[in-house]
Coordinates of C-alpha atoms in Angstrom, one line a residue:
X1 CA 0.0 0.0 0.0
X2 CA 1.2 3.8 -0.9
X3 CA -0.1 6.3 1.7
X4 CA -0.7 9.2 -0.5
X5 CA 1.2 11.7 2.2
X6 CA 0.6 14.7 0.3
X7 CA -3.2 14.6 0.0
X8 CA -2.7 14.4 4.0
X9 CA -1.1 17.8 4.0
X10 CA -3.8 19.0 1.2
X11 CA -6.7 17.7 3.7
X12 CA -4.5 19.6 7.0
X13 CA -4.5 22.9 5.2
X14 CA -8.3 22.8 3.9
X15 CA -9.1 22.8 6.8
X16 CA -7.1 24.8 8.8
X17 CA -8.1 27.3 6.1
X18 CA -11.7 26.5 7.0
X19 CA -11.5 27.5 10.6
X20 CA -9.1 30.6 10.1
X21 CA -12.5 31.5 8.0
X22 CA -14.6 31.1 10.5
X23 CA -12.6 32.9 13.0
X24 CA -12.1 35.8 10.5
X25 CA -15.6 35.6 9.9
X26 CA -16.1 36.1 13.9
X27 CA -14.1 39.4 13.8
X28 CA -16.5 40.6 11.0
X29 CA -13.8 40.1 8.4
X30 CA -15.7 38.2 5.1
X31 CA -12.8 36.6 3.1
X32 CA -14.0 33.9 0.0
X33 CA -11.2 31.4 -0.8
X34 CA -10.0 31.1 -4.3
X35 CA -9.2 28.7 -6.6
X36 CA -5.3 28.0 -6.7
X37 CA -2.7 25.8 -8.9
X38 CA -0.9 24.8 -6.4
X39 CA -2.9 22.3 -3.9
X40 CA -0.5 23.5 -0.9
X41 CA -1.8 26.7 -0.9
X42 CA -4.9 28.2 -0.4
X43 CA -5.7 31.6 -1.5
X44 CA -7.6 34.1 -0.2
X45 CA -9.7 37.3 -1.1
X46 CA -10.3 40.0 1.5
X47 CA -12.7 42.8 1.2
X48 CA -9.7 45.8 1.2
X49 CA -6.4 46.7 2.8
X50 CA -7.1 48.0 5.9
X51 CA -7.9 44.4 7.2
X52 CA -4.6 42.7 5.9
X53 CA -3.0 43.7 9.4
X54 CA -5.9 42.3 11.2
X55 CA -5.5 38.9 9.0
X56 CA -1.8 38.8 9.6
X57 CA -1.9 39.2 13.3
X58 CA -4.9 36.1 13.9
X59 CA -2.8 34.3 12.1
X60 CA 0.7 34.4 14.0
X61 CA -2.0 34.8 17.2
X62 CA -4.0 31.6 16.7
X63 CA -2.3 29.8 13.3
X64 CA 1.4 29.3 14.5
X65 CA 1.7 26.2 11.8
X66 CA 0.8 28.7 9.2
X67 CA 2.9 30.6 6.9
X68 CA 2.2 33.9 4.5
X69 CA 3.4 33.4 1.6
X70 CA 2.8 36.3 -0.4
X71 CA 0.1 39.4 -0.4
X72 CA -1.0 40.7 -3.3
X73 CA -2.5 44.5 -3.0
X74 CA -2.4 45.2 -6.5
X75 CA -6.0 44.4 -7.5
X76 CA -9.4 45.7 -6.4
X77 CA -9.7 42.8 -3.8
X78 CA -6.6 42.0 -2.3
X79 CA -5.2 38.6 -2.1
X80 CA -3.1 36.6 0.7
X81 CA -1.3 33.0 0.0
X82 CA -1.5 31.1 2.9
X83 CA 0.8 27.0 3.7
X84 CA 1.5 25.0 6.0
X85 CA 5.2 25.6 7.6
X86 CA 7.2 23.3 6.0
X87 CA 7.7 21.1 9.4
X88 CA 4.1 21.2 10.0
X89 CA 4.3 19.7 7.0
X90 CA 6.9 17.2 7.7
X91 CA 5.6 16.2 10.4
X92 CA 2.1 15.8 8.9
X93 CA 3.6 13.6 5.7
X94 CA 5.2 10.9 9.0
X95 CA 2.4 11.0 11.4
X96 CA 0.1 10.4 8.1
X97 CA 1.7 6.5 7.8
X98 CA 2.0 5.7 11.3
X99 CA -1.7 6.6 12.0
X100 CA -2.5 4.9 8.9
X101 CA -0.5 1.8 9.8
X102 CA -2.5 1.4 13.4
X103 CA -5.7 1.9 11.7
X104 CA -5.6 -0.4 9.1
X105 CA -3.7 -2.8 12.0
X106 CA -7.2 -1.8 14.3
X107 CA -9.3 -2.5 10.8
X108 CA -7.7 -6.1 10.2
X109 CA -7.9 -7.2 13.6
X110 CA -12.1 -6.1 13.9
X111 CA -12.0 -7.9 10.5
X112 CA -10.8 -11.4 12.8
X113 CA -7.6 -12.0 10.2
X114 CA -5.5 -14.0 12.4
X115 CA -1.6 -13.1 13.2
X116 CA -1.1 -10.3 10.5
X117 CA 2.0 -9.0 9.9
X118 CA 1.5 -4.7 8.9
X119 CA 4.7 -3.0 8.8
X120 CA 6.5 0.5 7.4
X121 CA 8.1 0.4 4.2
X122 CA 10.1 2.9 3.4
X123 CA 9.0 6.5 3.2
X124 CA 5.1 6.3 2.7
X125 CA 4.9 2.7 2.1
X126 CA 3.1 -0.5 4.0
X127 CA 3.2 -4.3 3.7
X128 CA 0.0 -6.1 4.6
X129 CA 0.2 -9.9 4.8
X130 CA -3.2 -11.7 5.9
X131 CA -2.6 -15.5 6.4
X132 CA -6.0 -18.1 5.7
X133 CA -8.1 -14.9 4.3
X134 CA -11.2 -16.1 2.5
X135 CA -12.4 -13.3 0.9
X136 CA -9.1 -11.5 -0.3
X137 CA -10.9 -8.9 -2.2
X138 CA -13.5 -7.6 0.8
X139 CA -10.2 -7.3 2.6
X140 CA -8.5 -5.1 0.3
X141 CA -11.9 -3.2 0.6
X142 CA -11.6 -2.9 3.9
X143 CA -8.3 -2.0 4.3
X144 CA -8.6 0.5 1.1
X145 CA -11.6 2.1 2.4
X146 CA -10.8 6.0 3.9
X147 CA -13.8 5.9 6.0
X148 CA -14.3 9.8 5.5
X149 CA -17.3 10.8 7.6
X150 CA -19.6 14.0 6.6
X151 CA -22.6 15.1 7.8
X152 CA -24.1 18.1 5.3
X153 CA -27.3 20.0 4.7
X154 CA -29.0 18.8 1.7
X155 CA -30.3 22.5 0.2
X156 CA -33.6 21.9 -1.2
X157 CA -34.4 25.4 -0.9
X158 CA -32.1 26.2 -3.9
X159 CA -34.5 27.0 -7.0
X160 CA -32.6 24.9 -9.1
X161 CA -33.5 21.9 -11.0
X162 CA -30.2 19.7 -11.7
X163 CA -31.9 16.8 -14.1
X164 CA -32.7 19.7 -16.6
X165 CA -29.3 21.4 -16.2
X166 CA -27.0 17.9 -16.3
X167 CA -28.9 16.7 -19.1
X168 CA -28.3 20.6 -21.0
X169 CA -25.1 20.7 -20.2
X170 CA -24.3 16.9 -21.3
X171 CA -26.0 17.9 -25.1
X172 CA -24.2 21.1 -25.0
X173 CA -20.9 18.9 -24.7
X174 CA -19.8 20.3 -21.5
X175 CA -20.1 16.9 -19.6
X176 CA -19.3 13.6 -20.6
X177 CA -20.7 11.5 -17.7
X178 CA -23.2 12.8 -15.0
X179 CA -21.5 10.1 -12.8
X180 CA -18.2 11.9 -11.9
X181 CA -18.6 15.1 -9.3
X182 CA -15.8 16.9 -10.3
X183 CA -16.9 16.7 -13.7
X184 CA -20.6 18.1 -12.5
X185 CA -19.3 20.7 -10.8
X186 CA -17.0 22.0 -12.6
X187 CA -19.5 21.8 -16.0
X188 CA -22.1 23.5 -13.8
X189 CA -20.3 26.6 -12.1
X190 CA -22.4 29.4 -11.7
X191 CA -25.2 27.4 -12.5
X192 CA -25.7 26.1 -8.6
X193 CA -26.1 28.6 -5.8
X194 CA -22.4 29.4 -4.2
X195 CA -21.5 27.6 -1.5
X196 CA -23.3 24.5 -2.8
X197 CA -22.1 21.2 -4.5
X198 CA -22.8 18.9 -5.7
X199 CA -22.3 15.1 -4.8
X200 CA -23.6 11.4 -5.9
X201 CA -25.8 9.6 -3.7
X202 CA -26.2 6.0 -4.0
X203 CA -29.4 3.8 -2.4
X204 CA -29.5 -0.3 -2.6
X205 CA -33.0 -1.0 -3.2
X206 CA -32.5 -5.6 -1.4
X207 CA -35.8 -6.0 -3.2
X208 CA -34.1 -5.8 -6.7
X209 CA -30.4 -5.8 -5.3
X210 CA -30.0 -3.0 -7.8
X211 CA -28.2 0.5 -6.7
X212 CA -30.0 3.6 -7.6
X213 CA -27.4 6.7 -8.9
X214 CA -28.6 10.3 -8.4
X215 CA -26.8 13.4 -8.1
X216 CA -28.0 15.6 -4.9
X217 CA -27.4 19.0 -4.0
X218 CA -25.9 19.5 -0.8
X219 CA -24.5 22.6 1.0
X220 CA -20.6 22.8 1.1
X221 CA -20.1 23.4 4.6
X222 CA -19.5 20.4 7.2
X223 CA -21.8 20.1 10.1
X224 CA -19.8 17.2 11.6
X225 CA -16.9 14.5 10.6
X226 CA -16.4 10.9 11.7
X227 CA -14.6 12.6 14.6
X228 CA -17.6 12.7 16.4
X229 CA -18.3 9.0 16.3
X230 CA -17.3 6.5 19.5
X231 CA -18.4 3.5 17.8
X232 CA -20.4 1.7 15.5
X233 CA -22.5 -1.4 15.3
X234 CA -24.8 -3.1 12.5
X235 CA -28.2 -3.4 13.3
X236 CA -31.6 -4.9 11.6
X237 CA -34.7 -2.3 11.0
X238 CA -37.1 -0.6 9.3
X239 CA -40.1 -1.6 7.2
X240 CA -37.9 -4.4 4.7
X241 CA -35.9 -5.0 7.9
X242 CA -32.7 -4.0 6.2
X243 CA -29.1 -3.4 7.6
X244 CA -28.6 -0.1 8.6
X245 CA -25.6 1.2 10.7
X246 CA -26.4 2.4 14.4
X247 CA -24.2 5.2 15.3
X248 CA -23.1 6.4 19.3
X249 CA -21.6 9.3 19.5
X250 CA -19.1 11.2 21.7
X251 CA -20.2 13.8 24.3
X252 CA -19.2 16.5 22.3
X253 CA -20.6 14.8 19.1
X254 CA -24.0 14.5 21.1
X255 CA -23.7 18.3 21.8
X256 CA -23.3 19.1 18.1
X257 CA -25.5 16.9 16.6
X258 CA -28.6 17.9 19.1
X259 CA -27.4 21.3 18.2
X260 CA -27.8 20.5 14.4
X261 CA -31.1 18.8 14.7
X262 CA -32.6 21.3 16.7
X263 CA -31.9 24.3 14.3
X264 CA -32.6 22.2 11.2
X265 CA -36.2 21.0 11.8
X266 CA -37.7 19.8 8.2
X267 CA -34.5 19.7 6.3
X268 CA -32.8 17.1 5.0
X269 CA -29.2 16.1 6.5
X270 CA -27.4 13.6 4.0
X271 CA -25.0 11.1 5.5
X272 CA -21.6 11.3 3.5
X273 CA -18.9 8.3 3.5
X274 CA -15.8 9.1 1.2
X275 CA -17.7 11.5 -0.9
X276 CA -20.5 9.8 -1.9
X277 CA -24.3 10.3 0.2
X278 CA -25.4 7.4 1.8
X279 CA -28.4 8.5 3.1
X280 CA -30.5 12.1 3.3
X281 CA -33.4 11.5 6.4
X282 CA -35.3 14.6 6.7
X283 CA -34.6 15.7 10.6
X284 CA -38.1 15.4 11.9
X285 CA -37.4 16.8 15.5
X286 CA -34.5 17.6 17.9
X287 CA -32.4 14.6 18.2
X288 CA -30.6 14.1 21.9
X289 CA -29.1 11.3 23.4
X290 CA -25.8 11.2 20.9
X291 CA -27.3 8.6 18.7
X292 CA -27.9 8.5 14.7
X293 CA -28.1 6.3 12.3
X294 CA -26.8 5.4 8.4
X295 CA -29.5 3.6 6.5
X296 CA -31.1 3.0 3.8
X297 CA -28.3 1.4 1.1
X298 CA -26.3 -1.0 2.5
X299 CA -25.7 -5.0 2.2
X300 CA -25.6 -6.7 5.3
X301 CA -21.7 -6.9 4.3
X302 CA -21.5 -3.8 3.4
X303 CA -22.5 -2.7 7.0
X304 CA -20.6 -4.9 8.7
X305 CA -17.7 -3.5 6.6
X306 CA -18.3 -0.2 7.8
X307 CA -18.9 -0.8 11.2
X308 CA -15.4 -2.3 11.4
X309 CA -13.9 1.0 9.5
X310 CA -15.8 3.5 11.5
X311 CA -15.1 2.0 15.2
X312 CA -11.0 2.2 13.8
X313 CA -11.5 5.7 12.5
X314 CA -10.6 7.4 9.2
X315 CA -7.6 6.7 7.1
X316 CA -5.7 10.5 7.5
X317 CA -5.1 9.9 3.4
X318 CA -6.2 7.8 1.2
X319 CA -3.8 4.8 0.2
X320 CA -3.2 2.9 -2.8
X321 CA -2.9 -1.0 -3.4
X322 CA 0.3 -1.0 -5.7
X323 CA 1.3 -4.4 -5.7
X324 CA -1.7 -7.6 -4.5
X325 CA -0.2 -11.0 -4.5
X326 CA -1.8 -14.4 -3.6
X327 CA 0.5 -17.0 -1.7
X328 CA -0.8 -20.7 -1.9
X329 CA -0.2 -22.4 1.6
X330 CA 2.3 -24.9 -0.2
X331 CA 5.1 -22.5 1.0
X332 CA 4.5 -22.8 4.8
X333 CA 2.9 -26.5 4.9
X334 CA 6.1 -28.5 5.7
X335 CA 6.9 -26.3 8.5
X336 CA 3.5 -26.4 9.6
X337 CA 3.6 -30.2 9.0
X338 CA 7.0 -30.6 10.9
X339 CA 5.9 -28.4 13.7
X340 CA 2.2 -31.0 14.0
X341 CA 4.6 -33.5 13.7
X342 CA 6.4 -32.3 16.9
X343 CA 4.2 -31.5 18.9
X344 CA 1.9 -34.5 18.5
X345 CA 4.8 -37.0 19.2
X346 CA 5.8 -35.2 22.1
X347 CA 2.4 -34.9 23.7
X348 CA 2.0 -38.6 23.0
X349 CA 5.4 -39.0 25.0
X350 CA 4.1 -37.1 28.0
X351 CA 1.1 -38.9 28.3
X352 CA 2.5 -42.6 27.8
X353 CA 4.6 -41.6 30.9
X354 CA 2.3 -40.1 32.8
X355 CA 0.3 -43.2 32.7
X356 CA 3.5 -45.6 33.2
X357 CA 4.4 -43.4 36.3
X358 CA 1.2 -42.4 37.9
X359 CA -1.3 -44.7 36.7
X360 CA -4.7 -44.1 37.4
X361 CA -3.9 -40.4 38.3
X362 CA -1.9 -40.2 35.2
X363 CA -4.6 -41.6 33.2
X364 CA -6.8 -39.1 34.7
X365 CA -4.3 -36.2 34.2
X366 CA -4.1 -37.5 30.5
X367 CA -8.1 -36.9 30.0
X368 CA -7.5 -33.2 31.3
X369 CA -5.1 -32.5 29.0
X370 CA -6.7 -33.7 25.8
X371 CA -9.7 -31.9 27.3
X372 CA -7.4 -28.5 27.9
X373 CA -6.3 -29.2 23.9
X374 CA -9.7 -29.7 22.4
X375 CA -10.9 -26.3 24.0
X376 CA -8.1 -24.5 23.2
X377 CA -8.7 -25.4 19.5
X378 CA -12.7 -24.4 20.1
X379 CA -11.4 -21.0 21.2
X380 CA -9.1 -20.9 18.6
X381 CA -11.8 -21.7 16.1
X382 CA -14.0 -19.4 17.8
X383 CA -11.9 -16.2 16.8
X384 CA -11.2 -17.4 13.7
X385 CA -7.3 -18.0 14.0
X386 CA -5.1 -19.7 11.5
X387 CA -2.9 -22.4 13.1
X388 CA 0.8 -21.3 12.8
X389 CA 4.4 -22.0 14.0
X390 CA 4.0 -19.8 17.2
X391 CA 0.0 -21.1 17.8
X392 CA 1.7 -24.4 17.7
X393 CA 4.4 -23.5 19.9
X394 CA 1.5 -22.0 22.7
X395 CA -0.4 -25.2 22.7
X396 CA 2.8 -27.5 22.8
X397 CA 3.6 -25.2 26.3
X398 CA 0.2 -25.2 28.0
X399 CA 0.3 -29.3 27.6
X400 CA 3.3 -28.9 29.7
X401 CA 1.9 -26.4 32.0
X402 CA -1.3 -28.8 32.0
X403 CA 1.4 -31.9 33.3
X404 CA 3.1 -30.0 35.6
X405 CA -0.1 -29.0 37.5
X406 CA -1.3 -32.3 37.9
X407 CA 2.3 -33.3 38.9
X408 CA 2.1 -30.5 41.8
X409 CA -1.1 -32.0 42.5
X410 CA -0.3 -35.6 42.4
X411 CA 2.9 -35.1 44.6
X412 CA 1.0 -33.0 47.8
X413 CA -1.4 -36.8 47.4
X414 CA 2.4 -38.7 48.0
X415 CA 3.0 -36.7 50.7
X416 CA -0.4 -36.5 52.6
X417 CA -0.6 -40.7 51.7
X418 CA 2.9 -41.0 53.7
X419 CA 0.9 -39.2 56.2
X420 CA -1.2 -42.0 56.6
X421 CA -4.5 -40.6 56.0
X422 CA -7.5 -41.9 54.0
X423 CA -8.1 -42.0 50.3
X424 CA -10.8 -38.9 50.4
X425 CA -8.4 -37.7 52.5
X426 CA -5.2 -37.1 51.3
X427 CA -7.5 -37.0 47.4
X428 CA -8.7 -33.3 49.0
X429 CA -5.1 -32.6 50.7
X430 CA -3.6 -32.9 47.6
X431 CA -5.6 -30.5 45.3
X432 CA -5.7 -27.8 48.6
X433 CA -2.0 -27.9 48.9
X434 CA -1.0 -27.4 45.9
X435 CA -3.9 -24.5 44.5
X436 CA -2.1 -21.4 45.4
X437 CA 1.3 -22.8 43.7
X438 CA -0.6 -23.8 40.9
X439 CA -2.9 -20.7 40.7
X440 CA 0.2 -18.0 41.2
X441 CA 2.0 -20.0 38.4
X442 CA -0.6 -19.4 36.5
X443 CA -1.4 -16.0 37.0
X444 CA 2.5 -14.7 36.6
X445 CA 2.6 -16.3 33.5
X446 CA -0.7 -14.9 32.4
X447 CA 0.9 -11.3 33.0
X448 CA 4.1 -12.4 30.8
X449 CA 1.7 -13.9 28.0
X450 CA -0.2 -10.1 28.5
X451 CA 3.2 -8.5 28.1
X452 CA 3.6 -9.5 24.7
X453 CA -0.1 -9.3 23.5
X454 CA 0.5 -5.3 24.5
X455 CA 3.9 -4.9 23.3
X456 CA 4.5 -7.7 20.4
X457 CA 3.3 -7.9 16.6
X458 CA 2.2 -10.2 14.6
X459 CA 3.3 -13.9 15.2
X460 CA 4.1 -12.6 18.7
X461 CA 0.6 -11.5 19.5
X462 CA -0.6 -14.9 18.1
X463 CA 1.7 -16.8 20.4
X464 CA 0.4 -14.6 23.6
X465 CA -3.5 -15.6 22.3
X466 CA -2.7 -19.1 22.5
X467 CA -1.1 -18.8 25.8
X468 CA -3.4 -16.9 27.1
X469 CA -6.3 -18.9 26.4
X470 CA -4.4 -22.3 26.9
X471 CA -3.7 -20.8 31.2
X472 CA -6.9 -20.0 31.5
X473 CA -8.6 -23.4 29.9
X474 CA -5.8 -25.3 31.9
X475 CA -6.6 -23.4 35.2
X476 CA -10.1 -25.1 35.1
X477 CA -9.1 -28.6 33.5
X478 CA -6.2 -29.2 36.2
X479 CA -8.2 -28.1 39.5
X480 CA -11.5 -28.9 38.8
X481 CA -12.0 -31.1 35.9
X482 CA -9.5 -33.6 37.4
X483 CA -11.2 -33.1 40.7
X484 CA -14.6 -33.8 39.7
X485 CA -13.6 -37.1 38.0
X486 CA -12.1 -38.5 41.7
X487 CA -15.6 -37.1 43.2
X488 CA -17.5 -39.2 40.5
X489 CA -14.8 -42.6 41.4
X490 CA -15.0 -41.9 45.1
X491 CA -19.2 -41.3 45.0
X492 CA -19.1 -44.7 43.1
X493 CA -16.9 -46.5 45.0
X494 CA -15.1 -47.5 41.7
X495 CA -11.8 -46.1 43.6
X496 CA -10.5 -48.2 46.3
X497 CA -6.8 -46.8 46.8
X498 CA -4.2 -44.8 44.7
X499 CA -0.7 -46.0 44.7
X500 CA 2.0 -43.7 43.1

């Protein structure tokens, strides 16, 4: 993937230039941003001279990570180049991969790809390697997506009509397709009010599974971003019971959005993911509580998709797939095979000797630790992991954390036996004894297993999963599972004596 660092910086200065507007616009100073060649700068044109000082002065006040590039008081309206400093911008071009390498990493692992390995390459590059995906290209999707979140006025109040002018302006020769934005509004400047655009919105009808295309007229200013959103889950509604996206917001996203509802009563607020309009609900009443909804055009997949990209936040730049290759297992199935291979023969070791050496209590220990494997695997299965090297490695070590617990176990029996007490006896003697070792040995290597979930990537994380899940399992299996198994004997009276 290519992280396209300079539409980062583009996207930093829009709207740093937006704001510095606003704030102008506070000290009663109108400015109206102009077109410019070069994307790095923005432009602006101020009313006359006299407020250029005023301008300057907010700006090395309140914009410290802007810089003046030039003023221009040779025309009727004056003119001042504004950029970013160039460490701002520096600084914007690094921080632009590394937030985009944890979010797609946030992204993958929602997904429930198991072990991926995400890493920096070079300047503005990252390598994405998903082992045992089944659906490669919703992945690429996924990751791809920039999750750009908008929430925009739809301006019906404009007296325009935009079927007649698209279709005029597409026999006039001035558009080619009415399906590309930049090509509608740029053919229809000065045809839509200013301060308008316009944008695509797309609707999924699941009765046809056909996607509807029609161009909407919104108004250019932003309401609210995806920064306002604390998570996001897929939920099943409305009259066809279709997908729709349910939306919580964060305290100060509540704020705004109850502030947005309640001055917009009876207009339409369209929903906007990566520039295209997902949905345009007409705000009925003031909306508290910090919760919305996206609706209305969405696969059930499709939700889920953006669910997952929403609750890991917005790519800070888009990024490009420049090079997508598909691995067949053969590469890694000896190792895989030879690492089976080892682990099943010395498992099988471990319990022959058990049995040879304990007997009955071995035998028993033997049934805890196939138990502790198959539930392992469940849990494994349950988050969708892919068996590898390091997943092998965790289960080989928690069947020889599994033995040496019911050793512990088995040796406080010895002991309390020597003692001369009954079977029952030293049966409950044994297990007492020998909880606390058995629990704190557990528990310390719990925190180590922790340690490298937090800090570790990739295979190491995988490891920690396995271990974690395998201490946990085995913590139940050795104390009580063994346990309940002498109950059953004793209550039968199928268990006459233990001899070790």
């Amino acid at each position: 993937l290519r992280v396209n660092v300079e539409k980062a910086v583009e996207n930093s200065l829009n709207l740093t230039a937006r704001d510095l507007k606003e704030a102008l616009k506070r000290h009663h100073i109108n400015v109206v941003q102009r077109e410019s060649s070069d994307p790095h700068k923005v432009v602006f044109a101020v009313p006359n001279k006299s407020v250029l000082e005023k301008i300057k002065t907010t700006i090395e006040e309140d914009y410290p990570n802007l810089d003046i590039v030039s003023m221009d008081t040779s025309k009727r309206f004056p003119t001042i180049t504004l950029a970013l400093k160039k460490e701002e911008a520096d600084f914007i071009r690094e921080h632009a991969v590394e937030q985009s390498l944890e979010i797609i990493r946030n992204r993958i692992d929602q997904f429930g790809v198991a072990e991926p390995v995400i890493v920096r390459q070079g300047k503005n590059e990252i390598v994405v390697q998903l082992p045992g995906v089944k659906d490669p290209k919703r992945a690429i999707k996924l990751i791809g997506q920039t999750a750009q979140l908008e929430f925009k006025l739809v301006d019906d109040d404009a007296a325009v009509d935009l079927r007649t002018l698209i279709r005029r302006a597409i026999e006039e020769g001035r558009l080619k397709s009415k399906y590309n934005v930049e090509e509608l509004n740029r053919a229809l400047r000065g045809q839509i009010p200013k301060g308008d655009r316009i944008y695509l919105m797309k609707e999924y009808d699941s009765r046809t599974g056909r996607t509807k295309v029609t161009p909407i007229l919104l108004k250019d200013k932003t309401l609210m971003s995806g920064d306002a959103v604390k998570t996001a889950h897929v939920r099943i509604g409305g009259t066809f019971n279709e997908p729709y996206v349910a939306l919580e917001l964060t305290d100060r996203g509540a704020r705004i959005f109850e502030k947005i509802t309640a001055e917009n009563v009876g207009k339409r607020l369209a929903i906007i993911l990566d520039g295209v309009v997902r949905s345009a609900p007409v705000i009925r009443e003031r909306i508290a509580g910090g919760h919305a909804q996206i609706s209305g055009s969405f696969t059930h997949e499709e939700a889920a998709d953006l669910a997952i990209v929403l609750r890991a936040g917005a790519l800070p730049a888009p990024v490009e797939i420049i090079q997508n290759i598909t691995v067949g297992p053969s590469l890694g199935r000896d190792s895989i095979q030879k690492g089976l291979m080892a682990g099943l023969t010395g498992g099988v070791m471990v319990l022959i000797f058990m049995v040879i050496y304990y007997r009955i209590s071995g035998l028993i220990a033997d049934v805890a630790v196939v138990l502790n494997i198959l539930f392992l695997l469940a849990v494994l299965s349950l988050f969708h992991a892919t068996l590898t090297l390091p997943g092998i490695a965790g289960i080989i070590l928690t069947i020889g954390m599994g033995v040496d617990s019911n050793v512990l176990i088995f040796e406080r029996m010895r002991e309390e036996k020597a003692l001369g007490k009954p079977l029952k006896a030293f049966i409950d003697g044994g297990y007492d004894k020998a909880f606390w070792t058995i629990v704190d040995a557990h528990v310390t290597t719990l925190i180590t297993a922790l340690a490298l979930f937090l800090f570790g990537t990739g295979p190491i994380k995988g490891f920690a999963v396995t271990l974690s899940a395998g201490i946990i399992i085995n913590l139940f299996t050795a104390i009580f599972g063994t346990r309940i198994v002498y109950d059953w004997l004793l209550a039968k009276r199928a268990l006459k004596d233990l001899s070790f």
